[in-house]
Amino acid sequence: MASEGPRALVAGNWKMNGSVAMLKEPRLLAAMLKDVKLKADVMVCPPAVLMRRVKSILKGSKIKLGGQDCHWAASGAHTGDVSAEMLKEAGCSAVIVGHSERRTNHGETDAIVQKKAKACQRAGLTAIICIGETLDERKAGSTLAVVTRQLKGSLPEGSVAANTVIAYEPVWAIGTGLTPTTAEVAEVHALIRAELAGLMGGEGAQTRILYGGSVKPSNAAELMGQPNVNGALVGGASLKAADFLGIIKVYA
Ligand code: PEP
């Protein structure tokens, strides 16, 4: 059973995966979801070069399109980057910012993530802001302090529920098959909810908090059933329509 709260979101992060051949998967997913009544929004976040094709496949379906990252500037001399405005024009309704792979591989700090989240909101997009501790941080007992610091540092001032989603993704759970216990997930999500109330006032209660990290059909119901878990950010299991559907069905 999914937990109560704001309407859930299940977002699939393809990362640097995908090809023209793989486009059969969103096509399949759209067909499978056609007559399913869902209590959640569904989103796929493909690599930027596939955006146009995925958008046309998803036309008329209930599946939304999201980006995986953006620059904070609207345009300019930033070779290789895409702006939030470009993603908006390409049909996205949200963008993932601050994913741990960006923080680790590209040195993105909370201040950078905050600028990117602000850019998403400026462009009329929802910022899906990722936060989460490393294994060393968890072992050191600093999970709650790290998550609080990242949340405060990455959330733009003036954020509202309509343009903000928080994704709690323990770094050690991403792509490893490991997940926190349900009690650990509930503890961190309760902390995030309480911090959001302080940072966003009444909007905090309406802001979606996703769990991400090795979510699959076999553990989705249990994880999504925890209080203050309002959906999932899914990596590996979003690449195959059948697996992704198995997760989405928690909200059917
Ligand atoms: C992610 O990278 O956002 C993620 C949750 O990956 P996975 O589901 O593969 O652990």
Coordinates of N, CA, C and O and ligand atoms in Angstrom, one line a residue, residues 13 15 99 101 169 173-177 212-215 233-237, ligand 1:
N13 N 15.1 7.5 -14.4 CA 16.3 8.2 -14.8 C 17.1 7.2 -15.7 O 17.7 6.3 -15.1
K15 N 19.8 7.8 -17.2 CA 21.2 8.2 -17.1 C 21.8 8.2 -18.5 O 21.1 8.5 -19.5
H99 N 21.9 15.1 -8.8 CA 22.1 13.6 -8.6 C 23.5 13.3 -8.1 O 24.5 14.1 -8.5
E101 N 25.6 11.3 -8.9 CA 26.7 11.1 -10.0 C 27.2 12.4 -10.5 O 28.3 12.6 -10.9
E169 N 18.2 9.9 -2.0 CA 18.9 8.8 -2.7 C 20.2 8.5 -1.9 O 21.2 9.2 -2.2
A173 N 23.1 3.2 -2.1 CA 22.0 2.3 -2.5 C 21.8 2.4 -4.1 O 21.0 1.7 -4.6
I174 N 22.5 3.4 -4.7 CA 22.3 3.6 -6.1 C 23.0 2.6 -6.9 O 24.2 2.5 -6.9
G175 N 22.2 1.8 -7.7 CA 22.8 0.8 -8.6 C 23.5 -0.4 -7.9 O 24.2 -1.1 -8.6
T176 N 23.3 -0.6 -6.6 CA 24.0 -1.6 -5.9 C 23.2 -2.8 -5.5 O 23.7 -3.8 -5.1
G177 N 21.9 -2.6 -5.6 CA 20.9 -3.6 -5.1 C 20.7 -3.5 -3.6 O 19.9 -4.3 -3.0
G212 N 14.9 7.1 -3.8 CA 15.6 6.5 -4.9 C 16.8 5.7 -4.4 O 17.5 6.1 -3.5
G213 N 17.1 4.6 -5.1 CA 18.2 3.7 -4.8 C 17.8 2.3 -4.8 O 17.2 1.8 -3.9
S214 N 18.1 1.6 -5.9 CA 17.8 0.2 -6.1 C 16.3 -0.2 -5.9 O 16.0 -1.3 -5.3
V215 N 15.4 0.7 -6.3 CA 14.0 0.4 -6.3 C 13.7 -0.6 -7.4 O 14.2 -0.4 -8.5
L233 N 12.4 7.6 -7.4 CA 13.3 7.9 -8.6 C 14.0 6.6 -8.9 O 14.7 6.1 -8.0
V234 N 13.9 6.2 -10.1 CA 14.3 4.8 -10.5 C 15.3 4.9 -11.5 O 15.1 5.5 -12.6
G235 N 16.5 4.2 -11.3 CA 17.5 4.2 -12.4 C 17.4 2.9 -13.2 O 16.5 2.8 -14.1
G236 N 18.2 1.9 -12.9 CA 18.2 0.7 -13.7 C 16.9 0.1 -14.0 O 16.7 -0.3 -15.2
A237 N 16.0 0.0 -13.1 CA 14.7 -0.7 -13.3 C 13.8 0.2 -14.2 O 12.7 -0.3 -14.5
Ligands
PEP1 C1 19.4 6.7 -9.6 O1 20.5 6.8 -10.1 O2 18.7 7.8 -9.4 C2 18.9 5.5 -9.1 C3 17.9 5.5 -8.2 O3 19.5 4.3 -9.6 P1 19.1 2.8 -9.3 O4 17.6 2.7 -9.3 O5 19.6 2.0 -10.4 O6 19.7 2.5 -8.0

